[in-house]
Short mmCIF file of C-alpha atoms and ligand atoms in Angstrom, two decimals:
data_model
loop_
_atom_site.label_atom_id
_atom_site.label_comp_id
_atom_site.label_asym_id
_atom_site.label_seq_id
_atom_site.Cartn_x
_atom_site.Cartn_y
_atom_site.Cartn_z
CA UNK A 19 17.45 18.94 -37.24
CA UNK A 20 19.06 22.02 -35.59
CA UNK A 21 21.70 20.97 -33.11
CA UNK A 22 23.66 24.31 -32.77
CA UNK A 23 24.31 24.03 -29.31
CA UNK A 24 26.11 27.17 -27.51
CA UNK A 25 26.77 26.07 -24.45
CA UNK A 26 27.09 30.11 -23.19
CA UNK A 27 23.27 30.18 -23.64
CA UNK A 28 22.92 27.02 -21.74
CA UNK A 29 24.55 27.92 -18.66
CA UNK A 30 22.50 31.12 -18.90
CA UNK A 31 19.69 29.55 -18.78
CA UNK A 32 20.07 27.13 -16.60
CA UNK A 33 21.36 30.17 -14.11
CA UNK A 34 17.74 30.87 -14.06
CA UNK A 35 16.20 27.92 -13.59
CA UNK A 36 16.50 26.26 -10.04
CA UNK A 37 15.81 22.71 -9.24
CA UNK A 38 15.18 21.25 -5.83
CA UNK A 39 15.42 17.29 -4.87
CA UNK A 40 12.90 15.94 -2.92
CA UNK A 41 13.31 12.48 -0.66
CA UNK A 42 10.81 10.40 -2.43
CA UNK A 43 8.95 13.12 -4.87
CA UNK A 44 9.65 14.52 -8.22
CA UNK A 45 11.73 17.39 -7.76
CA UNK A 46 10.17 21.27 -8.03
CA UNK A 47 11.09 23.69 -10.28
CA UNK A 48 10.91 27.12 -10.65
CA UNK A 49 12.14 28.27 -14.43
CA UNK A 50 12.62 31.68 -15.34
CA UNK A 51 13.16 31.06 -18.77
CA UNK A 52 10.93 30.50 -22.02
CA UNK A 53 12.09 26.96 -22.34
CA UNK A 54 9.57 24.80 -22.47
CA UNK A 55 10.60 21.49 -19.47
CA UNK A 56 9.41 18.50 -21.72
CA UNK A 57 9.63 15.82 -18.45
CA UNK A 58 10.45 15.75 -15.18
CA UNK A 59 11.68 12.92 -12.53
CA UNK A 60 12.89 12.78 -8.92
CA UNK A 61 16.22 14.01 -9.80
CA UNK A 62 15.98 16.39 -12.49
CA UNK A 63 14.05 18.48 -15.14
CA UNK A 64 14.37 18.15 -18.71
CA UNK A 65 13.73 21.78 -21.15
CA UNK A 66 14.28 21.87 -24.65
CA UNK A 67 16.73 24.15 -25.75
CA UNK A 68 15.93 23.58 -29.73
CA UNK A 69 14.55 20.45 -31.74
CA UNK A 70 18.13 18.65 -31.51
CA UNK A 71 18.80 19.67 -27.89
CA UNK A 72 17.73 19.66 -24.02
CA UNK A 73 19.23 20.31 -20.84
CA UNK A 74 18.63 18.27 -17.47
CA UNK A 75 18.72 20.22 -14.60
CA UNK A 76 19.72 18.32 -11.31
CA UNK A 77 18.43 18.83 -7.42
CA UNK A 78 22.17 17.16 -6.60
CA UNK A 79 25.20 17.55 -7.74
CA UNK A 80 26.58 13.82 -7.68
CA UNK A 81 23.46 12.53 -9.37
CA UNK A 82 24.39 14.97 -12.35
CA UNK A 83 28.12 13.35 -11.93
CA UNK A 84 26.22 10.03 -11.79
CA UNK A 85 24.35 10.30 -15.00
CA UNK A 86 27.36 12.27 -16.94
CA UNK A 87 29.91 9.40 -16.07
CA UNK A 88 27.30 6.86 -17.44
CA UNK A 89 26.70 8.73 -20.17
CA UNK A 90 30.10 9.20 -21.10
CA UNK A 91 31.02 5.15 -20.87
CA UNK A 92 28.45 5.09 -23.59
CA UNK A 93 29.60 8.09 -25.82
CA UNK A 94 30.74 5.96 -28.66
CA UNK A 95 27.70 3.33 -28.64
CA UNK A 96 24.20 5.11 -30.68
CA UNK A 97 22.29 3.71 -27.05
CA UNK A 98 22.95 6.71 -24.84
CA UNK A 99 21.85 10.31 -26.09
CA UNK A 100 25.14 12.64 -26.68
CA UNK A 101 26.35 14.81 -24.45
CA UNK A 102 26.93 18.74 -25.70
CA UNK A 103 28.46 20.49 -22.42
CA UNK A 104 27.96 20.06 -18.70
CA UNK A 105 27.88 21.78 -15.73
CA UNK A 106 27.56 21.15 -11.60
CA UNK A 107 24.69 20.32 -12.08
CA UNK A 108 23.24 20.01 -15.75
CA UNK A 109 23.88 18.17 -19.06
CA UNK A 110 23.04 19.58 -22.21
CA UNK A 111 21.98 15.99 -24.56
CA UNK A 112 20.67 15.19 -27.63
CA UNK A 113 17.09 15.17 -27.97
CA UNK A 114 15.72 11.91 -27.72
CA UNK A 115 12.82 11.11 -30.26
CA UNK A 116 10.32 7.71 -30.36
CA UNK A 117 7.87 6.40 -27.54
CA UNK A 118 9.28 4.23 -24.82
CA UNK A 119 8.78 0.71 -24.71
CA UNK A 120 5.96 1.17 -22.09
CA UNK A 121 3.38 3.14 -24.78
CA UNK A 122 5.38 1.21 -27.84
CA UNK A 123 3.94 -2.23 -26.29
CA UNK A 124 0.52 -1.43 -25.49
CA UNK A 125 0.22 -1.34 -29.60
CA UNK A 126 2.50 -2.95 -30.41
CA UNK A 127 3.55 -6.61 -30.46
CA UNK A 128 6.97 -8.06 -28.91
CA UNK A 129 9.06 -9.25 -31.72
CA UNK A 130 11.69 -11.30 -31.93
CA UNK A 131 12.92 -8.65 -33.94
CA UNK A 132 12.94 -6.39 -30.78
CA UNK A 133 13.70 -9.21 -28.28
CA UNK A 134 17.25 -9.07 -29.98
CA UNK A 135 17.67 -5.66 -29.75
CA UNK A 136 16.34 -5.83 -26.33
CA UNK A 137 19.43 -8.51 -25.76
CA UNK A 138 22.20 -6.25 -27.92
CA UNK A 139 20.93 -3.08 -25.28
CA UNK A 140 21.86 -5.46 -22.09
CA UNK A 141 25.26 -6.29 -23.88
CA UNK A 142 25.82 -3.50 -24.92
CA UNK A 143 25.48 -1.88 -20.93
CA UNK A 144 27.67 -5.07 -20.19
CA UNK A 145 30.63 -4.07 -22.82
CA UNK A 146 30.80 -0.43 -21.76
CA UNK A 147 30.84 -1.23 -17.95
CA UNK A 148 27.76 -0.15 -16.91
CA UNK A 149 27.16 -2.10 -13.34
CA UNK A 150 23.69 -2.55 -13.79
CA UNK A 151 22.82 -4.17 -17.00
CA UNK A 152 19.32 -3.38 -16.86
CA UNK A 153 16.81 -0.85 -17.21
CA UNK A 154 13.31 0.31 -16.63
CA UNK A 155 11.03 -0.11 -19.72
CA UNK A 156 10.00 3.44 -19.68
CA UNK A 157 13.37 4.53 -20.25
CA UNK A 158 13.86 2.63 -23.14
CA UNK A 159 12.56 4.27 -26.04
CA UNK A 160 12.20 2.63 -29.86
CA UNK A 161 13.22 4.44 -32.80
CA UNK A 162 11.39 5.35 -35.51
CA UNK A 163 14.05 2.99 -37.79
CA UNK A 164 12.97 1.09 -35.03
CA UNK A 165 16.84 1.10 -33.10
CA UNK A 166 16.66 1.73 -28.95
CA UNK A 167 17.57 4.31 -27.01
CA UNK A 168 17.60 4.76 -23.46
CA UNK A 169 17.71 7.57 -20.74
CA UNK A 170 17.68 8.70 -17.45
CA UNK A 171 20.65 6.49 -17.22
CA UNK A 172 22.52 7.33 -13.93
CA UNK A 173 21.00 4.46 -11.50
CA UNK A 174 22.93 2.41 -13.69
CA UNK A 175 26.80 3.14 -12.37
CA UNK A 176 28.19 3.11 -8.50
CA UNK A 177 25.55 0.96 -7.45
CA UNK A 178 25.43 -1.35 -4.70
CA UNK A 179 21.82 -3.60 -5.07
CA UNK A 180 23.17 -5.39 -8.45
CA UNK A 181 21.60 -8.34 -9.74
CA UNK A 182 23.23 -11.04 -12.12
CA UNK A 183 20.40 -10.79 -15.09
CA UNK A 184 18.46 -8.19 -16.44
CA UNK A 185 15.36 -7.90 -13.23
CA UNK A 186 14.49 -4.44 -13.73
CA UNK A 187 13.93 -4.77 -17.68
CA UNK A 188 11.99 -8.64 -17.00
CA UNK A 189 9.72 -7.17 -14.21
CA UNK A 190 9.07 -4.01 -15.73
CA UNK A 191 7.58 -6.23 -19.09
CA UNK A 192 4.75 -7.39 -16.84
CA UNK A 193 3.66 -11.35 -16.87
CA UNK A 194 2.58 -11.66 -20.43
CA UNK A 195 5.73 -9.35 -21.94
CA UNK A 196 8.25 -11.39 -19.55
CA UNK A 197 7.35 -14.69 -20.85
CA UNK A 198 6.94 -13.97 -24.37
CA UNK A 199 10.80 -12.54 -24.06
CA UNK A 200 12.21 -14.79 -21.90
CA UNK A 201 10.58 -17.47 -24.91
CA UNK A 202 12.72 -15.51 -27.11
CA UNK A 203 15.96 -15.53 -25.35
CA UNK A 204 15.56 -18.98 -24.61
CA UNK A 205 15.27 -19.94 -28.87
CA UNK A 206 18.14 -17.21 -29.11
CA UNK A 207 20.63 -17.48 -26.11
CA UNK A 208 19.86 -21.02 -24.76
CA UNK A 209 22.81 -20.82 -22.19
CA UNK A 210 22.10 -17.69 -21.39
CA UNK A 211 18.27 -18.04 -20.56
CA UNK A 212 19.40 -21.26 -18.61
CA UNK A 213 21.79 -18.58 -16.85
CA UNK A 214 18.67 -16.26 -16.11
CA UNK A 215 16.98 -19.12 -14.92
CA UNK A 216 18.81 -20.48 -12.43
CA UNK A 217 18.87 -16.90 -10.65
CA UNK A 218 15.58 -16.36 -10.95
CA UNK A 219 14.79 -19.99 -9.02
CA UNK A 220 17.65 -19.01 -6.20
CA UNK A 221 16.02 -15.79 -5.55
CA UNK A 222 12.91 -17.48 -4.79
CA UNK A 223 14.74 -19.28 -2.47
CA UNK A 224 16.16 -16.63 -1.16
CA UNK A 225 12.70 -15.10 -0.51
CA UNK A 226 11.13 -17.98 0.58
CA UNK A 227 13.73 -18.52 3.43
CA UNK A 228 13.65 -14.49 3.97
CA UNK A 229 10.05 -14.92 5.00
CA UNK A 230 10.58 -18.43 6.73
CA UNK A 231 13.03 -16.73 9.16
CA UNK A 232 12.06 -13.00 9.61
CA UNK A 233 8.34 -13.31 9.61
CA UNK A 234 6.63 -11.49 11.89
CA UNK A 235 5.97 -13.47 15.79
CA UNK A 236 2.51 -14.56 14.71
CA UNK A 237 1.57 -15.34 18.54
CA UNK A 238 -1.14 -14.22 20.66
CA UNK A 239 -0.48 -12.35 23.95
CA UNK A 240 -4.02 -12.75 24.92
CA UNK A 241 -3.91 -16.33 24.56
CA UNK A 242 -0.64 -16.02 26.19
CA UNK A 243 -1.84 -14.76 29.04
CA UNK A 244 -4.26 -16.96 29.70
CA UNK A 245 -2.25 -19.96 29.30
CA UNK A 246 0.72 -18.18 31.72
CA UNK A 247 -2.48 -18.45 34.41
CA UNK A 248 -2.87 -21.79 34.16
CA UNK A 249 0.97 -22.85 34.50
CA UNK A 250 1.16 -20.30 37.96
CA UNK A 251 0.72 -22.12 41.21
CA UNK A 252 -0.14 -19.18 42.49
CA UNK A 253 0.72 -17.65 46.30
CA UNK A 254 -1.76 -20.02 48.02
CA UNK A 255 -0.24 -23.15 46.80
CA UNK A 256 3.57 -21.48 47.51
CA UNK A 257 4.18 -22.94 51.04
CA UNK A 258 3.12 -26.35 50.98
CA UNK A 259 4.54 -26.09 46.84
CA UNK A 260 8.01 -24.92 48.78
CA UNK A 261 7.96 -28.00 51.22
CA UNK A 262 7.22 -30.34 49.09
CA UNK A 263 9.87 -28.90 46.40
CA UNK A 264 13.00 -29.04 49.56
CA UNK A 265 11.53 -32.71 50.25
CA UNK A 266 11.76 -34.11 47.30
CA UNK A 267 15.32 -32.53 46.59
CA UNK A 268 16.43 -33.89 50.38
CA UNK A 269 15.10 -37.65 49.07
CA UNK A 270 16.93 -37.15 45.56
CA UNK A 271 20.14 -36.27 47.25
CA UNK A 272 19.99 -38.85 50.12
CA UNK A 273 19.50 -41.96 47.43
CA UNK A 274 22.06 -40.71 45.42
CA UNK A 275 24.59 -40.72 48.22
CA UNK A 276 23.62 -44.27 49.00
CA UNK A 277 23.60 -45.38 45.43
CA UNK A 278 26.88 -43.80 45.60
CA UNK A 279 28.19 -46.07 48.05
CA UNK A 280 27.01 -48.92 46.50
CA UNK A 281 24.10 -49.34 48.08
CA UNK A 282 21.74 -51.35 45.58
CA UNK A 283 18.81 -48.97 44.48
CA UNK A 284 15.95 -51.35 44.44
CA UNK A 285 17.06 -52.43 48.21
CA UNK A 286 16.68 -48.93 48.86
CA UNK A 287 13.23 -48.56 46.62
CA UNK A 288 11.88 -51.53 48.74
CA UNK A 289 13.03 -50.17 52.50
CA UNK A 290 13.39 -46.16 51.61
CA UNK A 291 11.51 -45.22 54.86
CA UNK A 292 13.88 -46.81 57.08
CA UNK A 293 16.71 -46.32 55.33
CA UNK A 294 16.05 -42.33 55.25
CA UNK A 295 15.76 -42.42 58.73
CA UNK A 296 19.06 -43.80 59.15
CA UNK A 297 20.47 -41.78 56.82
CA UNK A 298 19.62 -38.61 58.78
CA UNK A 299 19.70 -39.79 62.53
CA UNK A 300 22.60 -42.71 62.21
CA UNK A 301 21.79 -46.73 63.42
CA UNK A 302 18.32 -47.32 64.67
CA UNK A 303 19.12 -49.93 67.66
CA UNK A 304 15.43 -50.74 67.66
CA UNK A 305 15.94 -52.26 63.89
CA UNK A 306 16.55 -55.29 63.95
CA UNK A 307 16.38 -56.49 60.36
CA UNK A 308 19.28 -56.66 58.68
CA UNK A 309 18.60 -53.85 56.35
CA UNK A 310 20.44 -50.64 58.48
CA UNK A 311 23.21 -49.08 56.37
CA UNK A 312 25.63 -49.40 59.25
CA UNK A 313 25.48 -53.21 60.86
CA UNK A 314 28.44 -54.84 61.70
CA UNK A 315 29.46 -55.66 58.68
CA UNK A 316 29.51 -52.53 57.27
CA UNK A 317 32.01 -51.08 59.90
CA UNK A 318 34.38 -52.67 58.34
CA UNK A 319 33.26 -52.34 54.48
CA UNK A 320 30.40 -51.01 52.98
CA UNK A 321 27.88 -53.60 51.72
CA UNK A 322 27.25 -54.04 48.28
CA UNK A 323 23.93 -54.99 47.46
CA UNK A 324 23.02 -56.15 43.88
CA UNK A 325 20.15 -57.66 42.22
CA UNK A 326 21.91 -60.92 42.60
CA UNK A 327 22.81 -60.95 46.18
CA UNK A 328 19.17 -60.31 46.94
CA UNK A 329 18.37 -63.15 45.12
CA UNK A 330 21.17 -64.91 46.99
CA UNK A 331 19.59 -63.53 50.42
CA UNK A 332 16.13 -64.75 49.43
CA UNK A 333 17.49 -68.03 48.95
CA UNK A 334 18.84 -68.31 52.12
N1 ADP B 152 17.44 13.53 -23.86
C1 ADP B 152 16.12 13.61 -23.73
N2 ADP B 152 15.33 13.76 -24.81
C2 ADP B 152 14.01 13.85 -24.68
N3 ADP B 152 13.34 13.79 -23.53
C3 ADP B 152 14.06 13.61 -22.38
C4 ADP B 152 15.48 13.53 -22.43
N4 ADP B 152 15.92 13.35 -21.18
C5 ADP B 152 14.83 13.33 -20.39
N5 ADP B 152 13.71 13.50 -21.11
C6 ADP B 152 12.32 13.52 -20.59
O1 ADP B 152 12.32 13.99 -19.27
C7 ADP B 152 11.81 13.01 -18.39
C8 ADP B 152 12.58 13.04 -17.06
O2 ADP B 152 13.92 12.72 -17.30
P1 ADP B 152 14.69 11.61 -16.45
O3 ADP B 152 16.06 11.50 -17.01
O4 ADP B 152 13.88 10.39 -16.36
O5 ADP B 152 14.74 12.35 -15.04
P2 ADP B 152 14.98 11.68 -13.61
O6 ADP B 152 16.41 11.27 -13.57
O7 ADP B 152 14.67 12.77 -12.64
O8 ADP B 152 14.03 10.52 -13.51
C9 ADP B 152 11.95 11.72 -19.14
O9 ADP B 152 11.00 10.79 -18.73
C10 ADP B 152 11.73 12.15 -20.58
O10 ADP B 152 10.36 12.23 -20.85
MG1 MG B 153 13.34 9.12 -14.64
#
């Protein structure tokens, strides 16, 4: 396989090629050479330079940084294609060769044989200090002596939305891939599928709760509205409402400054007419029970009435 690389031609090229990032798009290209781009994706575009070599032209800067400090943690491992020379804002690699695990498994079966080599890749990532051990299925791709490979490789270092087993690579199986895996790992790597487990169960918690607490308000205003009528008094009412609100605060206030001064509260249940009146205008010489607040007696020290000392007045 040819892999002369001269990294002179390279940078020639890649002077006239120019590569623009997009927000959420694959990035444009405009390429003024007769390389042929073999792929592109939203940060770069890939040309082969000859059957060993290719060069990935970046929109940014510190995504080609990004990918050529991953790439370089994983020099010595035969995971990561080689790196030939760099610049701002291109690598020159290694041609990678095979079909990625996406096509491979729609013909072909999940082995156990691959299963391990699936669980060597995320140790692998783990041993060279890659933060994200995981990776997309589509940029994993098998060997024809039937080894891995992966690419596009930068969203895997100075990351902040890490997770503590391999989500990426388990959701990007699909349902039937996942479980027939995850059967695998668990005949394999007991401990560690009990690991996987366990995180997989918490973030459904976690989800779960997410929704139970920042759901949307699921209330009507309509409804709202029409119950907000029903509670109003309204201005009609607001007058006699007002009155009748100032009343009963005046009769709330007056038998709690009687209770206060030990005046019994059913005594005052059973004679609260007469009792408010004396409360606001003083003795009532007309009354001649023995239920005013200020007889004789009471000059001297207030009376205490109790449920007993009724009882003890009834007697008499
Ligand atoms: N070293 C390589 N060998 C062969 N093909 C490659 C190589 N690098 C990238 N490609 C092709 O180019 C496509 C886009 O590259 P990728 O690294 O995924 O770009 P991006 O970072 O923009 O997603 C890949 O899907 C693959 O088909
Ligand atoms: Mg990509």
């Amino acid at each position: 396989m040819n892999h002369i690389v001269d990294c002179m031609e390279i940078e020639n090229y890649v002077n006239s090629i120019t590569v623009q990032a997009h927000e959420n798009a694959e990035v444009t290209v405009h390429n003024n050479t007769a390389l042929e781009m073999i792929g592109k994706g939203v940060h770069g575009a890939v040309f082969q330079v000859n059957e060993g070599v290719c060069v990935k032209v970046y929109g940014e800067e510190d995504v080609c940084s990004r990918e050529l400090y991953a790439l370089n943690l994983g020099q010595h491992t035969d995971l990561f294609p080689k790196v030939f020379c760099s610049g701002a804002k291109y690598i020159a690699m290694e041609m990678v060769y095979g079909i990625d695990l996406r096509e491979y498994l729609q013909s072909q079966p999940l082995t156990k044989n691959l299963s391990v080599k699936l669980i060597h890749l995320l140790t692998t990532y783990k041993e060279i200090g890659l933060e994200r051990i995981d990776h997309h299925k589509r940029h994993i791709f098998v060997q024809e002596d039937g080894n891995l490979k992966v690419l596009d490789v930068g969203t895997t270092v100075w990351r902040n939305r890490v997770y503590p087993y391999p989500r990426k690579l388990l959701n990007s199986l699909g349902n039937q891939y996942q479980e027939m895996f995850l059967e695998h790992v668990k005949e394999l790597a007991p401990t560690l599928y009990d690991e996987w487990q366990k995180y997989i169960q918490m973030e459904k918690y976690a989800t779960v709760l997410h929704e139970k607490y920042f759901s949307k308000e699921n209330f009507k205003l309509k409804k709202l509205k029409k119950e907000e009528k029903i509670l109003l008094t309204g201005k009609k009412e607001w007058d006699s409402k007002v009155e009748d609100l100032v009343r009963k605060v005046h009769k709330e206030q007056w038998i709690k400054a009687l209770t206060a001064r030990g005046v019994d509260i059913e005594h005052v249940k059973a004679n609260a007419k007469e009792l408010e009146r004396e409360y606001i205008y003083g003795k009532d010489k007309k009354d001649k029970k023995g239920s005013s607040l200020s007889n004789k007696e009471d000059k001297k020290k207030t009376r205490i009435y109790t449920s007993s000392s009724k009882k003890k007045k009834q007697k008499k």
